[in-house]
XYZ file of C-alpha atoms in Angstrom:
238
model
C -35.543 -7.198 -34.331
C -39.112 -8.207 -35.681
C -37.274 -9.964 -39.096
C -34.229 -11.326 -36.900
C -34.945 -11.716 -33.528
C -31.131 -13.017 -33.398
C -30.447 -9.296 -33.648
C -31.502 -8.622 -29.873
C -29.284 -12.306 -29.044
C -26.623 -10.497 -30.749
C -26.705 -6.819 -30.016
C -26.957 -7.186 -25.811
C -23.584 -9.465 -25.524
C -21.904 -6.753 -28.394
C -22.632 -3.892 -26.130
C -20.990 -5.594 -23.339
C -18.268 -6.561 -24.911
C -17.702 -3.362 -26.241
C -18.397 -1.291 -23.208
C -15.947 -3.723 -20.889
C -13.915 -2.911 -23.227
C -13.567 0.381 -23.363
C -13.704 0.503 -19.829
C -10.138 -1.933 -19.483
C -8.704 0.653 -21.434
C -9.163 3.361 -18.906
C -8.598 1.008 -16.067
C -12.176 0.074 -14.855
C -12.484 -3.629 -15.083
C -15.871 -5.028 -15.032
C -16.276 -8.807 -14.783
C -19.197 -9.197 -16.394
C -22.839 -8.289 -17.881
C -24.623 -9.095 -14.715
C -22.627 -7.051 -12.407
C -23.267 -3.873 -15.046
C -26.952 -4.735 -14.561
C -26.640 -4.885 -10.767
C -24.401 -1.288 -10.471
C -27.321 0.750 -10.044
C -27.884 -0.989 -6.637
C -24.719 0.416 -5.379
C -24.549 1.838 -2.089
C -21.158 1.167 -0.772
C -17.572 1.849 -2.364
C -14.239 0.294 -1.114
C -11.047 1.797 -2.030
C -7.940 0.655 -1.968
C -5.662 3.036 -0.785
C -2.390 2.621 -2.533
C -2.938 3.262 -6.745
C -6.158 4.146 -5.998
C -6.413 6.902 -3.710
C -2.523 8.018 -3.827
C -0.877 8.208 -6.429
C 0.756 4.928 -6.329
C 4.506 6.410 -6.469
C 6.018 6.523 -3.228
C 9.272 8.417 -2.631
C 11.471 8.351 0.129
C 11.264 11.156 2.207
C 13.368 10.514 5.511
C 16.224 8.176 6.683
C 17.197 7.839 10.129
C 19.872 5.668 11.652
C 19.913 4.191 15.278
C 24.165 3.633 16.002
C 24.429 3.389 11.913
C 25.509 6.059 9.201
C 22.067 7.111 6.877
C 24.661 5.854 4.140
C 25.249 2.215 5.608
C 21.708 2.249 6.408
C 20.407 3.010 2.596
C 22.745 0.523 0.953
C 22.145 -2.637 3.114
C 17.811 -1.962 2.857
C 18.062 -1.389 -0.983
C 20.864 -4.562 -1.405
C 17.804 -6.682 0.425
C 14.713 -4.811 -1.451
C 15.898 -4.612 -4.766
C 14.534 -8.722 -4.628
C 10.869 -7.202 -3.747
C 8.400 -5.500 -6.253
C 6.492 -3.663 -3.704
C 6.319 -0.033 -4.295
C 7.679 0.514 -1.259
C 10.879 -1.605 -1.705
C 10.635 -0.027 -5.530
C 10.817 3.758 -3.641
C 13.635 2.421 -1.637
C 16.073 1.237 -4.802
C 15.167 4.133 -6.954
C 16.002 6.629 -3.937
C 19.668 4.689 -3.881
C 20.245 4.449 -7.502
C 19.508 8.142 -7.513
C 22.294 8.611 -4.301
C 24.656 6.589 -6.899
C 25.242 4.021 -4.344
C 26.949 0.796 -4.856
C 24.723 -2.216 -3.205
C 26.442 -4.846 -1.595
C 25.016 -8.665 -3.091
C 21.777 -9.852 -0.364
C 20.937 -13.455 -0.095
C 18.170 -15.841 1.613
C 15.593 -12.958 0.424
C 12.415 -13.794 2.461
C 9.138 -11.870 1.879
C 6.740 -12.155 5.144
C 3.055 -10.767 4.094
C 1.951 -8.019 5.369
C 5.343 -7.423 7.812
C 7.997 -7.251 5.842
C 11.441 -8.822 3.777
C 14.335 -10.121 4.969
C 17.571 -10.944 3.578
C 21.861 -11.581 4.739
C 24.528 -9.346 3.690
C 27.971 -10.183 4.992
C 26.632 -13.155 7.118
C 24.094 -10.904 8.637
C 19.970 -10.573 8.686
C 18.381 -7.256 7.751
C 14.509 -6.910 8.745
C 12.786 -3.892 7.078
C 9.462 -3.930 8.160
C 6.791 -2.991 10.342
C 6.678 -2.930 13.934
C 5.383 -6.390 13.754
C 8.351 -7.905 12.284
C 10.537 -5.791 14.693
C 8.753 -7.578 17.925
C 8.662 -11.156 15.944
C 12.320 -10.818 15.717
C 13.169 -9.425 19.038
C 14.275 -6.152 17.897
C 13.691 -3.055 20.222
C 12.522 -0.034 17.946
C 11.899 2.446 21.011
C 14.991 5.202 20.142
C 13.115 6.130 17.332
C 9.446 4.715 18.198
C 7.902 8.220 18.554
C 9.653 9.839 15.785
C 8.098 7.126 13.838
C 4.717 8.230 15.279
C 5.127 12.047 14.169
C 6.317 10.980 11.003
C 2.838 8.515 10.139
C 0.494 11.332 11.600
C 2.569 13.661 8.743
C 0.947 10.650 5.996
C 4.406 8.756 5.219
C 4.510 5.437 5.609
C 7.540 3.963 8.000
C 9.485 0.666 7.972
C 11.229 -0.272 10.540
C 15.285 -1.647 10.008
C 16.637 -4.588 12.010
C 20.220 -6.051 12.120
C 20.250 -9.383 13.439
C 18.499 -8.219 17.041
C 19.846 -5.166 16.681
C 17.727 -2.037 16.021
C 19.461 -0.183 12.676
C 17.190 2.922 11.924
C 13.958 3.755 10.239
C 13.075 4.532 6.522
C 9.902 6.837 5.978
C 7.910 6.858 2.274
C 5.517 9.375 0.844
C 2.691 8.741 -1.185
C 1.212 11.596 -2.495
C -2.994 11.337 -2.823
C -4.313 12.074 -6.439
C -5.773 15.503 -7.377
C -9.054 14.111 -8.715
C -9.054 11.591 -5.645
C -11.667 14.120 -3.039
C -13.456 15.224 -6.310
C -14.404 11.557 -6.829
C -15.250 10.918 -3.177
C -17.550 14.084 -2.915
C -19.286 12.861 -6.444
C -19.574 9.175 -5.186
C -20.907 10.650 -1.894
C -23.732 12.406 -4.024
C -24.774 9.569 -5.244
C -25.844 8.480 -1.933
C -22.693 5.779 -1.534
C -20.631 5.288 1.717
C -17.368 5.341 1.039
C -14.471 2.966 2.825
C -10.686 3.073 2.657
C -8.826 -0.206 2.702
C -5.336 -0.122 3.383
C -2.554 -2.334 5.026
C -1.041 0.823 6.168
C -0.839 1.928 9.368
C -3.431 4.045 11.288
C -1.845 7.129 11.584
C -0.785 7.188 8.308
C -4.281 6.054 6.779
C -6.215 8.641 9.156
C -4.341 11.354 7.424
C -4.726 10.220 3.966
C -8.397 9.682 4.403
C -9.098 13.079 5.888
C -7.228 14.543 2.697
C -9.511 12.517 0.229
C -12.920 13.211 2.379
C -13.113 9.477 3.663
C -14.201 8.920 7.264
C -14.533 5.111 7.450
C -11.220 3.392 7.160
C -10.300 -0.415 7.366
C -6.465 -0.145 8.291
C -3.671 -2.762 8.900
C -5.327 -5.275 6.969
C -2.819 -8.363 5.801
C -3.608 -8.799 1.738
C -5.378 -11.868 2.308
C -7.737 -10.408 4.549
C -8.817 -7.436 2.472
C -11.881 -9.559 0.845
C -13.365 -10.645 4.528
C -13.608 -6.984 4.959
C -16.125 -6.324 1.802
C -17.626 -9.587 2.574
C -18.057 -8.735 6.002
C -19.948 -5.348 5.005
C -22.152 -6.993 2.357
C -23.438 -9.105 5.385
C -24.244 -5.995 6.655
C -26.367 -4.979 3.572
């Protein structure tokens, strides 16, 4: 460093680029030098909750109709998700190719953030969504309201099925939490962090997942787009 003093101009941008590099390939993604400098001021972790706690394969694990057969039921919500690349909608179509079921052709697909998709089959609407979409669209989802309720408090998430304003049947989802996810917890906890859960699941649902991973301060419900007032909101707070 004394003969080239380029060798220190050189050497800290290297190790950067190196070590954000290494760290892409196991799926920590840094976005810079300066935040790496700034880490060991750390006192708060957010966590998404799909991917991140769970394991960010959800399966179907129940299928109820209201008035409709579980068959006519799985092959109208997978004609209208297989346009969607949520891992919900992803579940949904893998759980009906797996049933060998033929899916009728959906058109007018409509994605709604945070509520739900829509899309026609035979001249009708199907609504799979939350209970949000449900009330937007008129639908009454009381038959099955508080099996939906014992169902979340089990940890599956539920959507909701509409046809045209008529209540179809509900479709529930499992994502299984990570082994390693309470280990990590319990070590970030140790080094003095509070730890959040961020999820646009329900609350039910999230409660139960964040008990399992050791998290006690959950954000749930939140829409995508409002996921970054939430951090920014508790970095106000110090």
């Amino acid at each position: 460093i004394i003969a080239c003093p380029c060798a220190l101009g050189l050497a800290t941008p290297t190790a950067i680029m190196v070590g954000t590099g290494l760290g892409a390939e196991h799926g920590i993604l840094i976005k810079g030098g300066e935040y790496l400098e700034t880490a060991h001021k750390i006192n708060t972790v957010i966590l998404d909750k799909t991917g991140t706690i769970t394991k960010g394969h959800p399966t179907v694990t129940d299928l109820i109709g209201n008035h409709v057969t579980r068959d006519v039921l799985l092959t109208q919500i997978a004609a209208v998700e297989t346009e969607s690349e949520h891992p919900l909608a992803r579940a949904i179509c893998d759980f009906a190719k797996e049933q060998d079921r033929t899916l009728p052709q959906a058109t007018d697909f409509l994605s709604m953030t945070g509520m739900g998709v829509s899309g026609k089959i035979d001249g009708k609407t199907w609504y799979i969504g939350t209970r949000k979409l449900m009330e937007t669209q008129e639908i009454d989802f009381s038959p099955l309201n508080q099996q939906a309720t014992e169902l979340e408090r089990s940890g599956k998430t539920v959507m909701f099925v509409g046809c045209g304003r008529e209540f179809a049947g509900l479709v529930a989802v499992a994502d299984t939490i990570k082994e390693t996810a309470a280990q990590a917890v319990s070590r970030l906890k140790a080094m003095h962090c509070e730890i959040y859960m961020l999820t646009g699941d329900n609350a039910a649902t999230a409660a139960f997942i964040a008990e399992k991973a050791g998290i006690s301060n959950v954000f749930a419900e939140v829409l995508p787009n409002d996921k970054s007032q939430k951090v920014t909101a508790l970095q106000k707070e110090g």
